[in-house]
Amino acid sequence: MNELWIVSILGCIATLLLFRKFAIRLRLSKAKHKSMRGHSKWSRRIAGWIKFFEYSPQQYFCVDGAPEEVAQQRINGFNALTNKVKKQSAKTIDQYQQISGDISDVQFTSLYRVPFPFRTHLPDVFKLGSMIDASQGVKVKDLDGQWRYDLSGSYGVNVFGYEFYKDCIKQGSSRVESLGPALGSYHPLIADNVAKIKAISQLDEVSFHMSGTEAVMQAVRMARYHTKKTHLVRLCGAYHGWWDGVQPGVGNRRKVDDVYTLADLSEQTLKVLSTRHDIACVLINPLQAFHPNADSASDASLIASDRNTHFDKTTYTRWLKRIRKICTDRNIVLIFDEVFTGFRLSYRGAQGYFGIQADMVTYGKTLGGGLPVGVLAGKHELMKRFKHDKPVDVSLARGTFNSHPYVLGAMNVFLERIAEPEIQKLYQNIEQTWIERVAHFNQLLKESDIPIKIDNMHSILSVNYLQPCAYNWMLQFYLRSNGLELSWLGTGRFIMSFDYTDDDFNQVIHLFIESAIQMRNDGWWWYSPTLSNSSIKQQFLKDMLSASLPFKVKGKNKHQGKTNENEQSPTSLTHAKNSNSDKVYGS
C-alpha cells in the first residue's frame, strides 16, 4: 500500500513538472512574433528551401496584370532611364565594374537592390552602387563630376555633416601625429575621452573596440559572465551587428540556442522576462521603435506596398520603462545598442531621448569622429573581466587596434565639439525641425498626387507607399538619376545629417517629386481595382513555391520559368506580350 502511495505521489509530481515545463514553453512561444522573423529556426529552414526564380521578359513589365499599352510605357521609360544613367555615370560605372568581381560586398549589394525575381534582367547600371571621390556640405561627387544630395548618411556616421568630420579627423591627427600608429600603449588623450564618455553615458567604465559589432559582442559576454545566466533576449527584427550570436535567423549558419527572439511591444514578452531564470541580458536597438517587429526597410524586400514604418515616441518610451523595471527586479542586464542612434537622437543618445538609464551602452559610427570605432560603457560590476576570488575565471577581450591613437584623436575632437553651446542648442531643436520638414514634404507629395508618404523617427526617414504596386523598387533609380544619393537599402531609409538647411531639403523635395512624377508618367504606378497588396504577395508566394517544390502550385502563371535563350532582354524589347491569360497579379 505504501509503495502504491509513493508511486502515486511520484506520478503526480512528474505530471506537475511536465505541466510546468509545458506552461513555461507555451509562455515563450506566445511571446514570439507570428512572422517568420520571430521564429529564427524556421526562418533559416525556409530560407534554405526557397529556390531562385526569375520573371521572363514577357512577364517583367506586367507581373501586376497591366495591359499591353502600360507595359510598353514602362519599357520605354526603363530604356530611357537606362540610357540616361549610362551617359551620366560612364566613368563611375566602369570603375565599379572593375572591382565588382573582386570585392564580396559589392557582389552582394549589387544583387540585393530589388526583389530577386527581377534582378537578372535589371541592367548592370542599376545593379551597381556608386563611387564617390569628394564631399562638400550635404553633397557627394562621383567620378563623372556629378554632385548629389546625400541621403545615405554614411550608414549613420554622418550626423553633423561631412565638413564637421573632416575637421575632426584633421585636428585629431595633428594631436597624435608625434606618436603615429603605436599600439599597445595608450595615448594620454584616452583619459579625456573616457571622462567625457562616462559623463554622457552616466556609467562607470569604458572599453574600446574596433566596431559596433565587437562592442555588442563584449557587452553580451560580460553580461553572461557576471550574471552566470545563459540567454540573451533580442526584439523581433532588431539588428545588432553581424555576429552570429545576436543573429540567430537568416544569415547565420551556426546553431544558436542561447538567444530568445521575442515580440516588440508585447505583454507576452514582459511575462517571459518576468518569469524566466536563464536571461542574462536584454538587447535594445532604439531604432526598432521606427519599425517594431520588422527588419530594416529595404527595397530588396519591397514586394508590394505594405512597408509600414511608424514612430510613436510616447508608446515606445512607456514600453522601454517597463522593460527597465523588470530588468532591475530580475537581475537582467539592460543593454542599449546605440551604435546607430548614439549622438543622433540626443546628446546622451537614446538614454536621454527616452529618459531611461541602461546598465550597459554600446557606441560606434559617429563617436570616432569619422574613423571606425566601437565603445562599450557599463557599470563597474559588469565591466570587470576577472574575479578576485577565482583568479583563473576570466573573461577575455582584446584587440590589436583597440584604442588606436588616430581614432582617439578624432574622437577627442568630436567629444569636444558636441559639448559646445552651438551643438547643444542644435540638439534642442533638431527633432522638431525634422518633424516640420517631413510634414511639409508630405503636403507637397499629396498636392502632386504622388502615392507616397514619408515617415520619420527624428532625422531618419523612410518612404511608405500608399497604392498597391509591384514596382515601387524602381523609384530608387529615378531618384539617383536626378541627383539624390541613396544607400543600397534604396528608399527604405534616408539618414539625414544635421547640416541640411531648409533650402537644401526643399531642393531634395523638389528632386524627389520630379523623380516620382517621371516614374508615374512611365506607368509604374498603374492601378486596377482588382490589384491589392494581398493579391501581389499571394501570387509572389505561388511563384516562389512553384520554383521550390517538385510539383506545380495551382494558379501558377503559364509563362513562369527561366528565360529561354531566344527571348530578348527587357531593354531590347519593343513591346510586351500580354493578354488576360498572361496576367499574374490582380487577375
Coordinates of C-alpha atoms in Angstrom, one line a residue:
M1 CA 0.0 0.0 0.0
N2 CA 2.8 2.3 0.9
E3 CA 4.6 1.5 -2.4
L4 CA 1.4 2.4 -4.3
W5 CA 1.1 5.6 -2.4
I6 CA 4.7 6.6 -3.1
V7 CA 4.3 5.7 -6.8
S8 CA 1.1 7.8 -7.0
I9 CA 2.9 10.8 -5.3
L10 CA 5.8 10.5 -7.7
G11 CA 3.4 10.3 -10.6
C12 CA 1.7 13.4 -9.5
I13 CA 5.0 15.2 -9.1
A14 CA 6.1 14.1 -12.6
T15 CA 2.8 15.3 -14.1
L16 CA 3.1 18.7 -12.3
L17 CA 6.7 19.1 -13.5
L18 CA 5.7 18.2 -17.1
F19 CA 2.8 20.6 -16.9
R20 CA 5.0 23.4 -15.5
K21 CA 7.6 22.8 -18.3
F22 CA 4.8 22.9 -20.9
A23 CA 3.4 26.1 -19.4
I24 CA 6.8 27.7 -19.5
R25 CA 7.4 26.7 -23.1
L26 CA 3.9 27.9 -24.1
R27 CA 4.6 31.2 -22.5
L28 CA 7.8 31.6 -24.5
S29 CA 6.0 30.6 -27.7
K30 CA 3.3 33.1 -27.2
A31 CA 5.9 35.8 -26.7
K32 CA 7.3 35.2 -30.2
H33 CA 6.1 37.4 -33.1
K34 CA 3.8 35.5 -35.5
S35 CA 6.0 36.3 -38.5
M36 CA 9.0 34.2 -39.7
R37 CA 11.2 37.0 -38.2
G38 CA 10.0 35.9 -34.8
H39 CA 10.9 32.2 -35.4
S40 CA 14.6 32.1 -36.1
K41 CA 15.0 28.3 -36.7
W42 CA 12.0 28.1 -39.0
S43 CA 13.2 31.2 -40.9
R44 CA 16.5 29.5 -41.6
R45 CA 14.9 26.3 -42.7
I46 CA 12.6 28.0 -45.0
A47 CA 15.3 30.2 -46.5
G48 CA 17.2 27.0 -47.4
W49 CA 14.1 25.7 -49.2
I50 CA 13.5 28.7 -51.4
K51 CA 14.9 28.5 -54.8
F52 CA 15.7 31.3 -57.2
F53 CA 13.2 32.1 -60.0
E54 CA 13.0 35.0 -62.4
Y55 CA 10.4 36.7 -64.5
S56 CA 10.8 36.3 -68.2
P57 CA 11.0 39.3 -70.5
Q58 CA 7.3 38.8 -71.4
Q59 CA 6.4 39.0 -67.7
Y60 CA 8.9 41.5 -66.4
F61 CA 6.8 44.6 -67.1
C62 CA 3.4 43.3 -66.5
V63 CA 3.6 40.9 -63.4
D64 CA 0.7 43.0 -61.9
G65 CA -1.6 42.3 -64.9
A66 CA -1.0 45.7 -66.5
P67 CA -2.4 46.0 -70.1
E68 CA -0.1 46.0 -73.1
E69 CA 0.0 49.7 -73.5
V70 CA 1.1 50.2 -69.9
A71 CA 3.8 47.5 -70.2
Q72 CA 5.0 49.3 -73.3
Q73 CA 5.0 52.6 -71.5
R74 CA 7.2 51.0 -68.8
I75 CA 9.6 49.5 -71.3
N76 CA 10.1 52.9 -72.9
G77 CA 10.7 54.6 -69.5
F78 CA 13.0 51.7 -68.5
N79 CA 15.1 52.1 -71.6
A80 CA 15.2 55.9 -71.4
L81 CA 16.3 55.7 -67.7
T82 CA 19.0 53.1 -68.5
N83 CA 20.5 55.3 -71.3
K84 CA 20.4 58.4 -69.1
V85 CA 22.3 56.7 -66.3
K86 CA 24.9 55.2 -68.8
K87 CA 25.6 58.7 -70.1
Q88 CA 25.6 60.3 -66.7
S89 CA 27.9 57.9 -65.0
A90 CA 30.2 56.2 -67.6
K91 CA 33.4 56.6 -65.6
T92 CA 31.8 55.6 -62.3
I93 CA 30.1 52.5 -63.8
D94 CA 33.4 51.4 -65.5
Q95 CA 35.3 51.7 -62.3
Y96 CA 32.7 49.9 -60.3
Q97 CA 32.6 47.1 -62.8
Q98 CA 36.4 46.7 -62.4
I99 CA 36.1 46.0 -58.7
S100 CA 32.8 44.1 -58.7
G101 CA 34.3 40.7 -59.2
D102 CA 37.0 41.2 -56.5
I103 CA 35.0 42.6 -53.6
S104 CA 32.4 40.4 -52.0
D105 CA 30.4 43.2 -50.5
V106 CA 30.0 44.7 -54.0
Q107 CA 28.7 41.4 -55.4
F108 CA 26.1 41.2 -52.5
T109 CA 24.8 44.7 -52.6
S110 CA 24.7 44.7 -56.4
L111 CA 22.2 41.8 -56.4
Y112 CA 20.1 42.8 -53.4
R113 CA 18.8 46.2 -54.5
V114 CA 15.5 44.8 -55.9
P115 CA 13.3 41.7 -55.2
F116 CA 15.3 38.8 -56.5
P117 CA 13.0 37.6 -59.4
F118 CA 13.6 41.0 -61.1
R119 CA 17.4 41.2 -60.7
T120 CA 18.5 39.0 -63.6
H121 CA 17.1 41.3 -66.3
L122 CA 18.0 44.5 -64.4
P123 CA 20.6 46.4 -66.3
D124 CA 24.1 46.5 -64.7
V125 CA 23.9 50.2 -64.5
F126 CA 21.1 49.8 -61.9
K127 CA 22.7 46.9 -60.0
L128 CA 26.0 48.8 -59.4
G129 CA 26.4 51.1 -56.5
S130 CA 28.2 54.5 -56.5
M131 CA 31.8 55.5 -56.3
I132 CA 32.5 59.0 -54.9
D133 CA 35.7 60.9 -54.5
A134 CA 34.6 64.2 -52.8
S135 CA 32.1 65.6 -50.4
Q136 CA 31.1 69.2 -49.8
G137 CA 28.3 70.3 -47.4
V138 CA 25.4 67.9 -47.9
K139 CA 26.5 66.6 -51.3
V140 CA 28.9 63.9 -52.6
K141 CA 30.6 63.8 -56.0
D142 CA 31.0 60.7 -58.2
L143 CA 33.8 60.0 -60.7
D144 CA 31.9 61.7 -63.5
G145 CA 31.8 65.0 -61.6
Q146 CA 28.1 64.8 -60.6
W147 CA 27.2 66.2 -57.3
R148 CA 24.3 64.5 -55.5
Y149 CA 22.4 65.3 -52.2
D150 CA 23.5 62.6 -49.8
L151 CA 20.6 60.8 -48.2
S152 CA 22.7 57.8 -47.1
G153 CA 24.2 59.4 -44.1
S154 CA 27.2 57.1 -44.4
Y155 CA 25.1 54.4 -42.7
G156 CA 24.7 56.6 -39.6
V157 CA 28.2 58.0 -39.3
N158 CA 27.3 61.4 -40.7
V159 CA 25.2 63.1 -38.0
F160 CA 26.7 66.6 -38.1
G161 CA 27.9 66.9 -41.8
Y162 CA 31.0 65.9 -43.7
E163 CA 32.8 69.1 -43.1
F164 CA 32.4 68.5 -39.4
Y165 CA 34.1 65.1 -39.6
K166 CA 36.8 66.2 -42.0
D167 CA 37.7 68.7 -39.3
C168 CA 37.6 66.1 -36.5
I169 CA 39.9 63.8 -38.5
K170 CA 42.3 66.6 -39.4
Q171 CA 42.6 68.1 -35.9
G172 CA 42.6 64.7 -34.3
S173 CA 45.5 63.5 -36.5
S174 CA 47.5 66.6 -35.5
R175 CA 47.0 65.8 -31.8
V176 CA 48.6 62.3 -32.1
E177 CA 51.0 62.7 -35.1
S178 CA 54.1 62.7 -33.0
L179 CA 53.1 59.2 -31.8
G180 CA 51.9 57.6 -35.0
P181 CA 50.2 54.2 -35.0
A182 CA 52.0 52.9 -31.9
L183 CA 49.8 50.2 -30.4
G184 CA 49.6 48.5 -27.0
S185 CA 50.4 51.6 -25.1
Y186 CA 47.8 54.4 -24.6
H187 CA 48.0 57.9 -25.9
P188 CA 47.2 60.3 -23.0
L189 CA 44.1 61.6 -24.8
I190 CA 42.3 58.4 -23.8
A191 CA 41.8 59.7 -20.3
D192 CA 39.9 62.8 -21.5
N193 CA 37.8 60.6 -23.9
V194 CA 36.9 58.2 -21.1
A195 CA 35.9 61.0 -18.8
K196 CA 33.6 62.5 -21.4
I197 CA 32.0 59.2 -22.4
K198 CA 31.4 58.4 -18.7
A199 CA 29.6 61.7 -18.3
I200 CA 27.5 61.2 -21.4
S201 CA 26.5 57.6 -20.7
Q202 CA 26.4 58.1 -16.9
L203 CA 28.1 54.8 -16.5
D204 CA 31.3 53.8 -14.7
E205 CA 33.8 52.2 -17.0
V206 CA 34.7 52.2 -20.7
S207 CA 36.3 49.7 -23.1
F208 CA 37.3 50.4 -26.7
H209 CA 36.8 48.1 -29.7
M210 CA 37.2 48.3 -33.5
S211 CA 33.5 48.2 -34.4
G212 CA 30.0 48.4 -33.1
T213 CA 29.6 44.6 -33.6
E214 CA 32.7 44.0 -31.4
A215 CA 31.3 46.3 -28.7
V216 CA 28.0 44.3 -28.7
M217 CA 29.9 41.0 -28.5
Q218 CA 31.7 42.3 -25.4
A219 CA 28.6 43.6 -23.8
V220 CA 26.8 40.2 -24.1
R221 CA 29.9 38.3 -23.0
M222 CA 30.2 40.4 -19.8
A223 CA 26.5 40.2 -19.0
R224 CA 26.7 36.4 -19.1
Y225 CA 29.9 36.3 -17.2
H226 CA 28.6 38.3 -14.3
T227 CA 25.0 37.1 -14.1
K228 CA 26.0 33.4 -14.7
K229 CA 23.0 33.1 -16.9
T230 CA 22.9 31.8 -20.5
H231 CA 20.4 33.5 -22.7
L232 CA 20.1 36.9 -24.3
V233 CA 16.8 38.5 -25.5
R234 CA 16.6 40.5 -28.7
L235 CA 13.4 42.0 -30.0
C236 CA 12.0 40.8 -33.3
G237 CA 13.6 42.5 -36.3
A238 CA 16.3 44.2 -34.4
Y239 CA 19.8 44.4 -35.9
H240 CA 22.8 44.2 -33.5
G241 CA 25.7 43.7 -36.0
W242 CA 26.7 40.7 -38.0
W243 CA 27.9 38.5 -35.1
D244 CA 26.0 35.2 -35.3
G245 CA 25.4 35.3 -31.5
V246 CA 22.9 38.0 -32.0
Q247 CA 21.7 36.9 -35.4
P248 CA 20.1 33.5 -34.9
G249 CA 17.9 33.7 -38.1
V250 CA 18.6 34.0 -41.8
G251 CA 22.3 34.9 -42.5
N252 CA 23.7 32.6 -39.7
R253 CA 24.6 29.0 -40.4
R254 CA 25.8 28.3 -36.8
K255 CA 23.3 26.6 -34.5
V256 CA 22.3 29.3 -31.9
D257 CA 20.2 28.1 -28.9
D258 CA 21.0 30.8 -26.4
V259 CA 19.0 33.6 -27.9
Y260 CA 15.4 34.4 -27.4
T261 CA 13.8 36.5 -30.2
L262 CA 10.7 38.0 -28.6
A263 CA 8.0 40.3 -30.0
D264 CA 8.3 44.0 -29.6
L265 CA 5.6 45.9 -27.7
S266 CA 4.1 42.6 -26.4
E267 CA 2.7 41.8 -23.0
Q268 CA 3.7 38.2 -23.5
T269 CA 7.3 39.3 -23.8
L270 CA 7.1 41.1 -20.5
K271 CA 5.7 37.9 -18.9
V272 CA 8.7 35.9 -20.2
L273 CA 11.2 38.5 -18.9
S274 CA 9.4 38.4 -15.5
T275 CA 9.4 34.6 -15.1
R276 CA 12.4 33.0 -16.7
H277 CA 15.6 32.5 -14.7
D278 CA 18.1 32.0 -17.6
I279 CA 18.0 35.5 -19.2
A280 CA 21.3 37.3 -18.8
C281 CA 20.5 40.4 -20.8
V282 CA 18.1 42.3 -23.0
L283 CA 19.4 44.0 -26.1
I284 CA 17.6 47.1 -27.2
N285 CA 18.3 48.8 -30.6
P286 CA 16.4 52.1 -30.2
L287 CA 15.9 52.3 -33.9
Q288 CA 13.4 49.4 -33.7
A289 CA 10.9 51.9 -32.4
F290 CA 10.6 53.1 -36.0
H291 CA 9.5 49.6 -37.3
P292 CA 8.6 47.3 -34.4
N293 CA 8.8 43.6 -35.2
A294 CA 10.1 44.3 -38.7
D295 CA 13.5 44.3 -40.3
S296 CA 15.1 47.5 -41.6
A297 CA 13.1 48.6 -44.6
S298 CA 14.9 47.7 -47.8
D299 CA 13.9 47.8 -51.5
A300 CA 15.1 44.3 -51.9
S301 CA 12.1 43.1 -49.9
L302 CA 9.6 45.6 -51.5
I303 CA 7.3 43.0 -53.0
A304 CA 4.2 45.1 -52.6
S305 CA 3.2 48.4 -50.9
D306 CA 2.9 47.3 -47.3
R307 CA 6.0 48.7 -45.9
N308 CA 5.0 50.3 -42.6
T309 CA 7.4 52.4 -40.7
H310 CA 5.8 54.5 -38.0
F311 CA 7.1 56.1 -34.8
D312 CA 5.2 56.7 -31.6
K313 CA 7.6 58.1 -29.1
T314 CA 5.2 58.1 -26.1
T315 CA 4.2 54.4 -26.6
Y316 CA 7.8 53.2 -27.0
T317 CA 9.1 55.2 -24.1
R318 CA 6.4 53.6 -21.9
W319 CA 7.4 50.1 -23.2
L320 CA 11.1 50.7 -22.5
K321 CA 10.4 51.9 -19.0
R322 CA 8.5 48.7 -18.3
I323 CA 11.4 46.6 -19.6
R324 CA 13.8 48.7 -17.4
K325 CA 11.8 47.9 -14.3
I326 CA 11.7 44.2 -15.0
C327 CA 15.4 44.0 -15.7
T328 CA 16.1 45.8 -12.4
D329 CA 13.8 43.4 -10.5
R330 CA 15.1 40.2 -12.1
N331 CA 18.9 40.9 -12.3
I332 CA 18.8 41.1 -16.1
V333 CA 21.3 43.4 -17.7
L334 CA 19.7 46.1 -19.9
I335 CA 21.9 46.9 -22.9
F336 CA 21.2 49.8 -25.2
D337 CA 22.8 49.2 -28.6
E338 CA 23.4 52.8 -29.6
V339 CA 25.9 52.0 -32.4
F340 CA 23.5 53.6 -34.8
T341 CA 21.4 56.0 -32.7
G342 CA 24.1 57.3 -30.3
F343 CA 24.6 61.1 -30.5
R344 CA 21.8 61.4 -33.1
L345 CA 18.7 61.2 -31.0
S346 CA 20.1 63.4 -28.3
Y347 CA 23.4 64.4 -26.7
R348 CA 23.0 61.3 -24.5
G349 CA 21.6 59.2 -27.3
A350 CA 18.5 57.1 -26.7
Q351 CA 19.1 57.2 -23.0
G352 CA 18.5 60.9 -23.0
Y353 CA 15.9 60.7 -25.7
F354 CA 13.7 58.2 -24.0
G355 CA 14.7 59.1 -20.4
I356 CA 16.0 55.7 -19.5
Q357 CA 19.3 54.6 -17.9
A358 CA 20.7 51.4 -19.2
D359 CA 23.2 49.1 -17.5
M360 CA 25.5 49.0 -20.5
V361 CA 25.6 51.0 -23.7
T362 CA 27.4 50.3 -26.9
Y363 CA 28.5 53.1 -29.2
G364 CA 30.1 53.2 -32.7
K365 CA 29.6 55.0 -36.0
T366 CA 29.8 58.7 -35.3
L367 CA 31.7 58.6 -32.0
G368 CA 35.0 58.0 -33.8
G369 CA 34.8 61.5 -35.4
G370 CA 34.6 59.8 -38.8
L371 CA 37.0 57.0 -38.1
P372 CA 35.9 53.4 -37.2
V373 CA 35.4 52.6 -33.6
G374 CA 33.3 50.6 -31.1
V375 CA 32.9 51.6 -27.5
L376 CA 31.2 49.8 -24.5
A377 CA 30.3 51.7 -21.4
G378 CA 28.9 50.0 -18.3
K379 CA 28.6 49.7 -14.6
H380 CA 31.8 48.7 -12.6
E381 CA 30.4 45.4 -11.5
L382 CA 29.5 44.4 -15.1
M383 CA 32.8 45.6 -16.8
K384 CA 35.3 43.7 -14.7
R385 CA 36.9 40.9 -16.6
F386 CA 38.1 38.8 -13.7
K387 CA 37.0 37.7 -10.3
H388 CA 39.1 38.3 -7.2
D389 CA 38.1 35.1 -5.5
K390 CA 38.6 33.0 -8.7
P391 CA 41.8 34.2 -10.4
V392 CA 41.6 31.8 -13.3
D393 CA 37.9 32.5 -14.1
V394 CA 38.4 35.4 -16.5
S395 CA 36.6 36.9 -19.5
L396 CA 39.0 37.9 -22.2
A397 CA 38.5 40.7 -24.7
R398 CA 41.4 42.2 -26.5
G399 CA 42.1 43.7 -30.0
T400 CA 45.3 44.9 -31.7
F401 CA 43.7 48.1 -32.9
N402 CA 41.6 48.9 -29.8
S403 CA 42.4 52.5 -28.7
H404 CA 44.2 53.3 -31.9
P405 CA 45.8 56.8 -31.4
Y406 CA 44.4 58.3 -34.6
V407 CA 40.9 57.1 -33.6
L408 CA 41.4 58.5 -30.1
G409 CA 42.4 61.9 -31.6
A410 CA 39.4 62.2 -33.9
M411 CA 37.2 61.0 -31.1
N412 CA 38.6 63.7 -28.8
V413 CA 37.8 66.5 -31.2
F414 CA 34.3 65.0 -31.7
L415 CA 33.6 64.9 -28.0
E416 CA 34.8 68.5 -27.5
R417 CA 32.8 69.8 -30.4
I418 CA 29.5 68.3 -29.5
A419 CA 29.7 69.8 -26.0
E420 CA 30.0 73.3 -27.4
P421 CA 26.9 75.6 -27.0
E422 CA 26.2 75.7 -30.7
I423 CA 25.8 71.9 -30.9
Q424 CA 23.9 71.8 -27.6
K425 CA 21.4 74.3 -28.9
L426 CA 21.1 72.3 -32.1
Y427 CA 20.1 69.3 -30.1
Q428 CA 17.3 71.2 -28.5
N429 CA 15.5 72.0 -31.8
I430 CA 16.7 69.3 -34.3
E431 CA 13.9 66.8 -33.8
Q432 CA 11.1 69.4 -34.3
T433 CA 13.0 70.7 -37.3
W434 CA 12.7 67.3 -39.0
I435 CA 9.1 66.8 -37.9
E436 CA 8.2 70.1 -39.6
R437 CA 10.3 69.3 -42.7
V438 CA 8.7 65.9 -43.2
A439 CA 5.2 67.4 -42.7
H440 CA 6.0 69.9 -45.5
F441 CA 7.3 67.1 -47.7
N442 CA 4.1 65.1 -47.3
Q443 CA 1.9 68.0 -48.0
L444 CA 3.7 68.6 -51.3
L445 CA 3.5 64.9 -52.2
K446 CA -0.2 65.0 -51.6
E447 CA -0.6 68.1 -53.7
S448 CA 1.3 66.4 -56.5
D449 CA -0.9 63.3 -56.3
I450 CA 2.1 61.0 -55.6
P451 CA 1.1 57.7 -53.8
I452 CA 3.8 58.1 -51.2
K453 CA 4.0 59.1 -47.5
I454 CA 7.3 59.9 -45.7
D455 CA 7.6 58.8 -42.1
N456 CA 10.4 59.7 -39.8
M457 CA 11.9 59.0 -36.4
H458 CA 13.9 62.1 -35.6
S459 CA 16.2 62.7 -38.6
I460 CA 15.8 59.1 -40.0
L461 CA 13.2 58.9 -42.9
S462 CA 11.5 56.1 -44.8
V463 CA 9.3 56.0 -47.9
N464 CA 6.0 54.3 -47.5
Y465 CA 3.9 53.5 -50.5
L466 CA 0.1 54.1 -50.4
Q467 CA -1.1 52.3 -53.5
P468 CA -0.7 48.6 -54.3
C469 CA 2.2 48.1 -56.7
A470 CA 4.8 45.5 -57.6
Y471 CA 7.3 48.0 -58.9
N472 CA 8.0 50.5 -56.1
W473 CA 11.6 49.4 -56.1
M474 CA 12.1 51.3 -59.4
L475 CA 11.9 54.7 -57.6
Q476 CA 15.4 54.4 -56.2
F477 CA 16.8 54.5 -59.8
Y478 CA 14.8 57.6 -60.7
L479 CA 16.0 59.3 -57.6
R480 CA 19.6 58.6 -58.1
S481 CA 19.5 59.7 -61.8
N482 CA 18.0 63.0 -60.6
G483 CA 20.7 63.8 -58.1
L484 CA 19.9 62.0 -54.8
E485 CA 22.4 59.6 -53.3
L486 CA 20.9 56.6 -51.6
S487 CA 22.4 53.7 -49.7
W488 CA 21.9 50.2 -51.1
L489 CA 18.7 49.9 -49.0
G490 CA 17.2 52.2 -51.5
T491 CA 14.1 54.1 -50.3
G492 CA 13.9 52.1 -47.1
R493 CA 16.0 54.6 -45.1
F494 CA 17.2 58.1 -45.6
I495 CA 19.7 59.2 -42.9
M496 CA 19.8 62.9 -42.8
S497 CA 22.7 65.0 -41.5
F498 CA 22.1 67.9 -39.2
D499 CA 23.8 70.4 -41.5
Y500 CA 20.9 70.3 -44.0
T501 CA 19.4 73.7 -44.3
D502 CA 15.7 74.3 -45.2
D503 CA 16.9 75.4 -48.7
D504 CA 18.9 72.1 -49.1
F505 CA 16.0 70.0 -48.0
N506 CA 13.5 71.9 -50.2
Q507 CA 15.7 71.1 -53.1
V508 CA 15.7 67.4 -52.1
I509 CA 11.9 67.5 -52.0
H510 CA 11.8 69.1 -55.5
L511 CA 14.1 66.4 -56.9
F512 CA 12.2 63.6 -55.2
I513 CA 8.8 64.8 -56.6
E514 CA 10.3 65.3 -60.0
S515 CA 11.5 61.7 -59.9
A516 CA 8.2 60.4 -58.7
I517 CA 6.3 62.2 -61.4
Q518 CA 8.6 60.7 -64.0
M519 CA 8.0 57.2 -62.6
R520 CA 4.3 57.8 -62.5
N521 CA 4.4 59.0 -66.1
D522 CA 6.3 55.9 -67.1
G523 CA 3.4 53.7 -65.9
W524 CA 4.9 52.0 -62.9
W525 CA 2.1 53.1 -60.6
W526 CA -0.7 51.8 -62.9
Y527 CA -3.6 50.7 -60.7
S528 CA -6.5 48.3 -61.1
P529 CA -9.4 47.9 -58.7
T530 CA -8.6 44.2 -58.6
L531 CA -5.0 44.8 -57.5
S532 CA -4.2 44.7 -53.8
N533 CA -1.1 44.1 -51.7
S534 CA -2.5 40.7 -50.7
S535 CA -3.0 39.6 -54.3
I536 CA 0.5 40.7 -55.2
K537 CA 2.1 38.9 -52.3
Q538 CA -0.1 35.8 -52.7
Q539 CA 1.0 35.5 -56.4
F540 CA 4.6 36.1 -55.4
L541 CA 4.3 33.3 -52.9
K542 CA 2.8 30.9 -55.5
D543 CA 5.6 31.7 -57.9
M544 CA 8.2 31.1 -55.3
L545 CA 6.7 27.8 -54.2
S546 CA 6.4 26.7 -57.8
A547 CA 10.1 27.2 -58.2
S548 CA 10.9 25.5 -54.9
L549 CA 8.7 22.5 -54.9
P550 CA 8.9 19.4 -57.2
F551 CA 5.3 19.9 -58.3
K552 CA 3.4 22.9 -59.7
V553 CA 1.4 25.1 -57.4
K554 CA -2.2 25.7 -58.6
G555 CA -2.6 29.2 -60.1
K556 CA 1.0 29.5 -61.3
N557 CA 1.4 31.7 -64.3
K558 CA 1.9 29.8 -67.5
H559 CA 4.9 31.9 -68.5
Q560 CA 6.7 31.3 -65.2
G561 CA 10.2 29.9 -65.5
K562 CA 13.6 30.8 -66.7
T563 CA 14.1 32.9 -69.8
N564 CA 14.5 30.9 -73.0
E565 CA 17.7 31.5 -75.0
N566 CA 15.7 33.1 -77.8
E567 CA 13.9 35.6 -75.5
Q568 CA 15.2 39.1 -75.6
S569 CA 16.2 41.1 -72.5
P570 CA 13.8 43.7 -71.3
T571 CA 15.9 46.6 -72.5
S572 CA 15.8 45.4 -76.1
L573 CA 12.1 44.6 -76.2
T574 CA 9.9 46.8 -78.3
H575 CA 6.6 45.5 -76.9
A576 CA 5.4 43.4 -74.0
K577 CA 3.4 40.4 -74.8
N578 CA 0.3 40.5 -72.7
S579 CA -3.3 39.2 -72.6
N580 CA -5.9 38.5 -70.0
S581 CA -4.5 35.0 -69.6
D582 CA -1.0 36.4 -69.1
K583 CA -1.9 38.4 -66.0
V584 CA -0.2 37.4 -62.9
Y585 CA -1.1 39.8 -60.1
G586 CA -4.5 41.2 -59.6
S587 CA -6.0 39.0 -62.3

